mmCIF file of C-alpha atoms and ligand atoms in Angstrom:
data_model
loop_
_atom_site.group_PDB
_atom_site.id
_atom_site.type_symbol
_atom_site.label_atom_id
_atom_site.label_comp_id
_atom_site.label_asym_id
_atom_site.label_seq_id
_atom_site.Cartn_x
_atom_site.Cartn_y
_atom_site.Cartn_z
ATOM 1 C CA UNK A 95 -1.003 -18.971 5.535
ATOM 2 C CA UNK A 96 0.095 -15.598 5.157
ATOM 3 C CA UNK A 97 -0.866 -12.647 7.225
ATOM 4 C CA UNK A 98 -0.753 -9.215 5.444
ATOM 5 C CA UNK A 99 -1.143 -5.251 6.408
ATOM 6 C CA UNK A 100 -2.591 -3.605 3.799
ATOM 7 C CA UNK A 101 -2.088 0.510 4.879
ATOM 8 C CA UNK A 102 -3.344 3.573 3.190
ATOM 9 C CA UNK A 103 -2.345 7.655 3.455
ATOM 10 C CA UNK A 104 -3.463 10.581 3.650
ATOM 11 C CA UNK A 105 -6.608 10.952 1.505
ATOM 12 C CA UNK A 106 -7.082 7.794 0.410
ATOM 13 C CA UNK A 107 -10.057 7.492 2.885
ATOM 14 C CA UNK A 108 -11.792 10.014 -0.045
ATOM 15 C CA UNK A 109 -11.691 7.401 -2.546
ATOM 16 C CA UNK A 110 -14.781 7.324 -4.237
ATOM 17 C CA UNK A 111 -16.202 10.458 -3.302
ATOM 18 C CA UNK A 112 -14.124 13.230 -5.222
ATOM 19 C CA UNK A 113 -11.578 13.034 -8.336
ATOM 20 C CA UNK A 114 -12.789 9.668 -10.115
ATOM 21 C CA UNK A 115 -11.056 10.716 -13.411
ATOM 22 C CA UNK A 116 -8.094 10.288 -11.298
ATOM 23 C CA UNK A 117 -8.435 7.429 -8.560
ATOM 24 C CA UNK A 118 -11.766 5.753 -9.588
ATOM 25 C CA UNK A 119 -15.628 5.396 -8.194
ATOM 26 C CA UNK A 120 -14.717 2.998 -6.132
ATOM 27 C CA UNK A 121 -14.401 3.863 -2.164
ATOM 28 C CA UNK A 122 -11.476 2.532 -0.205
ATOM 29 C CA UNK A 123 -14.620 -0.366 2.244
ATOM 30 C CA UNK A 124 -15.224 -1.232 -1.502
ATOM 31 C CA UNK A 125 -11.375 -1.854 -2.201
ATOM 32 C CA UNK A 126 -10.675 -3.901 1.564
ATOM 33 C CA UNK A 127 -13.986 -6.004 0.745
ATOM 34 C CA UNK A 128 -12.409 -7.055 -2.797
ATOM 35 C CA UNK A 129 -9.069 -8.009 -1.333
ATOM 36 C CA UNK A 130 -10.480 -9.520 1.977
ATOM 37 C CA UNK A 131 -11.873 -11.706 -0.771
ATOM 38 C CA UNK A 132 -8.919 -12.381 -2.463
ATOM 39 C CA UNK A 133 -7.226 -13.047 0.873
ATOM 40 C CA UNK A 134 -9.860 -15.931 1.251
ATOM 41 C CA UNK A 135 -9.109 -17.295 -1.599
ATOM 42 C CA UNK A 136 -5.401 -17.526 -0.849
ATOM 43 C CA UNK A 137 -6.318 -18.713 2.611
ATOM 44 C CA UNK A 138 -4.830 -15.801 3.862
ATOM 45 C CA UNK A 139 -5.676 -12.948 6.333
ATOM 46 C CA UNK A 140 -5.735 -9.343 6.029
ATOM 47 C CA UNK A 141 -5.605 -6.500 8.304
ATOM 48 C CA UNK A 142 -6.261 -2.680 6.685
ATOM 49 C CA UNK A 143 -5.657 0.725 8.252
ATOM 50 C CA UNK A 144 -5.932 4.200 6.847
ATOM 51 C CA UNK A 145 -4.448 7.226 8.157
ATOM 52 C CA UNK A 146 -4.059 11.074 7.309
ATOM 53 C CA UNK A 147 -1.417 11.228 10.532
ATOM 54 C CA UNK A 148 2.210 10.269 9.608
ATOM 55 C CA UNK A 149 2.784 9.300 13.315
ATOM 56 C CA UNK A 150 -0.167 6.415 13.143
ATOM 57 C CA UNK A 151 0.971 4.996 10.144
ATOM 58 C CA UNK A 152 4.529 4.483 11.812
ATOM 59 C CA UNK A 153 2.833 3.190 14.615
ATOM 60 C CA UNK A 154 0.815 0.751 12.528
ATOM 61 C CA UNK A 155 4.252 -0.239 10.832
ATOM 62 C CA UNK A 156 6.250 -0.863 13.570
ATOM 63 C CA UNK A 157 3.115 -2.950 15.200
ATOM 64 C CA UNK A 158 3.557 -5.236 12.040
ATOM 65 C CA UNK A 159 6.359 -6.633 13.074
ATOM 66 C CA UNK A 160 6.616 -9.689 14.470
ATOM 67 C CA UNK A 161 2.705 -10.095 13.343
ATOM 68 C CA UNK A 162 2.093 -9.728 9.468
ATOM 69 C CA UNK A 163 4.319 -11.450 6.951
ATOM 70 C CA UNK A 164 4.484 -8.554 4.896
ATOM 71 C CA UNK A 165 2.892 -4.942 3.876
ATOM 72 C CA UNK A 166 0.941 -3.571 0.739
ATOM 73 C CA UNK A 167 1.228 -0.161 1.189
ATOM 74 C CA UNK A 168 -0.289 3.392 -0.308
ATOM 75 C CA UNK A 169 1.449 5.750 1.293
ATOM 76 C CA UNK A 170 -0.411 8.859 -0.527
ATOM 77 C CA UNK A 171 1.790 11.956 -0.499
ATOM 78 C CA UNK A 172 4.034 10.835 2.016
ATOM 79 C CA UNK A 173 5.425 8.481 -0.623
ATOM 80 C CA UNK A 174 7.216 11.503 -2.015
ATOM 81 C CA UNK A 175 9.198 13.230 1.462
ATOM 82 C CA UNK A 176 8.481 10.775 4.346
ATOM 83 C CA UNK A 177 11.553 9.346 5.552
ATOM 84 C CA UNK A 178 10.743 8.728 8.973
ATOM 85 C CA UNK A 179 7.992 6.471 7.040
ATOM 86 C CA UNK A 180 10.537 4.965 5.332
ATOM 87 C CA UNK A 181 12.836 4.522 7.817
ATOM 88 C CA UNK A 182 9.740 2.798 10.063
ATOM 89 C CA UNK A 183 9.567 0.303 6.926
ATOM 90 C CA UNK A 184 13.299 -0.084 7.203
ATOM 91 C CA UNK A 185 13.445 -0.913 10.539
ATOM 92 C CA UNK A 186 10.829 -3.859 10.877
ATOM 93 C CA UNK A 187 12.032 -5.053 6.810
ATOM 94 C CA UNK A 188 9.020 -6.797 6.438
ATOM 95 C CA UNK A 189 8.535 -6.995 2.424
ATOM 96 C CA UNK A 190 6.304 -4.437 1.543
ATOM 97 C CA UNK A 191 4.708 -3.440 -2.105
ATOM 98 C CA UNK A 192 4.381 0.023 -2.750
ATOM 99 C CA UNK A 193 1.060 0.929 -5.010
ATOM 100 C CA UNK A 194 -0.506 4.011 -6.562
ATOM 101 C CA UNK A 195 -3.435 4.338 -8.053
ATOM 102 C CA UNK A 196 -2.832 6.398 -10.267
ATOM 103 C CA UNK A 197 0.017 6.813 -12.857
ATOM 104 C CA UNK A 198 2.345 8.684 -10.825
ATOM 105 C CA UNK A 199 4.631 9.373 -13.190
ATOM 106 C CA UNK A 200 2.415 11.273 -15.828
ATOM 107 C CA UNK A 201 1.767 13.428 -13.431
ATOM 108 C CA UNK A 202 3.058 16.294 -11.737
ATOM 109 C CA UNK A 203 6.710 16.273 -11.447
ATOM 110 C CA UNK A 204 6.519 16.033 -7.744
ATOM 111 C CA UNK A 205 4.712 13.060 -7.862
ATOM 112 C CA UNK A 206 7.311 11.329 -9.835
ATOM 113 C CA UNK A 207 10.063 10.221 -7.179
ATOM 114 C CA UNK A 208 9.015 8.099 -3.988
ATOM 115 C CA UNK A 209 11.496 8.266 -0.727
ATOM 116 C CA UNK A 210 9.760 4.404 0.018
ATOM 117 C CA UNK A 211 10.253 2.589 -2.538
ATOM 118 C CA UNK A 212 14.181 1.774 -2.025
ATOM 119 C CA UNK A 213 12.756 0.144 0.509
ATOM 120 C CA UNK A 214 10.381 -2.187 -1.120
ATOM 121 C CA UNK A 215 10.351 -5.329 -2.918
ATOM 122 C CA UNK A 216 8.645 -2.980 -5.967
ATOM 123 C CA UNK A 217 5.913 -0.469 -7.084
ATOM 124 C CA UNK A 218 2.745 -0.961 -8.573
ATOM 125 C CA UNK A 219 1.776 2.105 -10.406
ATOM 126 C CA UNK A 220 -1.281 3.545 -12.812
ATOM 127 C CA UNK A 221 -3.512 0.001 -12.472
ATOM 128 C CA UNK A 222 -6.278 2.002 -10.473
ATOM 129 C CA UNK A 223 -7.451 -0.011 -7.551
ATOM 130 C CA UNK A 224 -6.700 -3.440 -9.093
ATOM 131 C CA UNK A 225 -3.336 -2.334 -8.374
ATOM 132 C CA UNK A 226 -3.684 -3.663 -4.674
ATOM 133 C CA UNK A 227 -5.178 -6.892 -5.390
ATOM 134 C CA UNK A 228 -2.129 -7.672 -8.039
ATOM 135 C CA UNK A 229 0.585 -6.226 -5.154
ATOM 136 C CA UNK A 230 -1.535 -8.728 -2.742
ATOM 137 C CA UNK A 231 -0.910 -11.612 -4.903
ATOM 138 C CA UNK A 232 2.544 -10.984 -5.654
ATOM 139 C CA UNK A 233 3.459 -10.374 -1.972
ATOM 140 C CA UNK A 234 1.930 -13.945 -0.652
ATOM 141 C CA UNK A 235 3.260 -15.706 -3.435
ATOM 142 C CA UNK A 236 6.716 -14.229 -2.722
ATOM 143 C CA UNK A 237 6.459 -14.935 0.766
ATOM 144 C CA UNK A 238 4.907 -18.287 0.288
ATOM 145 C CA UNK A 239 8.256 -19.166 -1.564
ATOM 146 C CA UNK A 240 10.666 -18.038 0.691
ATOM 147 C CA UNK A 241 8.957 -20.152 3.412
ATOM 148 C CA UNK A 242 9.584 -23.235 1.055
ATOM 149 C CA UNK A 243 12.903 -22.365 0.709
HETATM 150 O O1 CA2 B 551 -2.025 7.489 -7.063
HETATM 151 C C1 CA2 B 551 -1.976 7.276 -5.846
HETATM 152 O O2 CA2 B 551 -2.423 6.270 -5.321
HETATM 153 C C2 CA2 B 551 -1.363 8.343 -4.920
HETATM 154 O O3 CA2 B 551 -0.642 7.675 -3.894
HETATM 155 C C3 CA2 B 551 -2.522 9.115 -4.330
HETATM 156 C C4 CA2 B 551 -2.106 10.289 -3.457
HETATM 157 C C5 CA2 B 551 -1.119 11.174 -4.207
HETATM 158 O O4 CA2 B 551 -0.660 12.203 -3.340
HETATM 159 C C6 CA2 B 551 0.063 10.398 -4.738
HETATM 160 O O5 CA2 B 551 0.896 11.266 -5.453
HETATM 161 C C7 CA2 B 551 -0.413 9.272 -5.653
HETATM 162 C C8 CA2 B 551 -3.302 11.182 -3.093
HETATM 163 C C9 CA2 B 551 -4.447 10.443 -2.560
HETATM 164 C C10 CA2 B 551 -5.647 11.345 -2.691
HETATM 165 O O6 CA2 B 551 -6.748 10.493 -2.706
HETATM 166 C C11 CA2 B 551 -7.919 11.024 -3.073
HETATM 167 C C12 CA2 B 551 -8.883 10.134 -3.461
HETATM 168 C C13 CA2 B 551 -10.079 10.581 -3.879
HETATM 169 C C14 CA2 B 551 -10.363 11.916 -3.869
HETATM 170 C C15 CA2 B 551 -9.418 12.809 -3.472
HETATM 171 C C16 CA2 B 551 -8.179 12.367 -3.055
#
């Protein structure tokens, strides 16, 4: 049974409400109810947190370990000059997935590079919010291997 953190940036707590060419209608309690669903189905659990503060998402990180098998994460803008976010995802190297909503990479050019994802397992990019539920998947069955290993 795997245990996983899904976390979310700055922003994302907006989902829903402004900007749904970009990042959809649906709101972020709309998103967690979909994968707390999926989680069931995997007979898994998940925890979610959202944060605008840089500080609390560290915290949240670093409160992972030794708890959560592993971390889907949206880091928002701080996915493009964080590193003390990084480095908090460094430190406790629990195998995290990295997702965007949107397609990053047609985007503006500062959207374009991420400071996390070195420090992933991969990215999910440009799926919309069906992005988490496929990093969710991936993560448990990649963790669900290792422990058979
Ligand atoms: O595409 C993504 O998921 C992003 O991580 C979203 C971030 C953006 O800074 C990244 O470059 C890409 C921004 C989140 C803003 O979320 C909003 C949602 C609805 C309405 C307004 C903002």
């Amino acid at each position: 049974m795997a245990s996983i953190l899904v976390l979310n940036g700055p922003n994302l707590n907006m989902l829903g409400r402004r900007e749904p060419a970009i990042y959809g209608s649906e709101t972020l309690d709309d998103i967690i109810t979909r994968l707390v669903a999926v989680m069931d189905e995997l007979n898994g659990t998940l925890e979610h947190m959202q944060s605008n503060h840089e500080g609390d998402l560290i915290d949240a990180i670093h409160a992972a370990w030794g708890v959560h098998d592993g971390i889907v994460m949206n880091p928002g803008a701080f996915t493009h000059y964080s590193y003390a976010i990084r480095d908090a995802l460094a430190t406790v190297q629990l195998p995290t997935i990295e997702v965007h909503i949107s397609n990053v990479h047609t985007r503006e050019e500062f959207r374009h590079h991420s400071v996390i994802s070195p420090v992933t397992v991969g990215q999910i990019v440009g799926l919309g919010s069906d992005g988490y539920e496929w990093a969710l998947r991936a993560l448990v069955r990649r963790i669900e291997k290792a422990r058979n290993h």
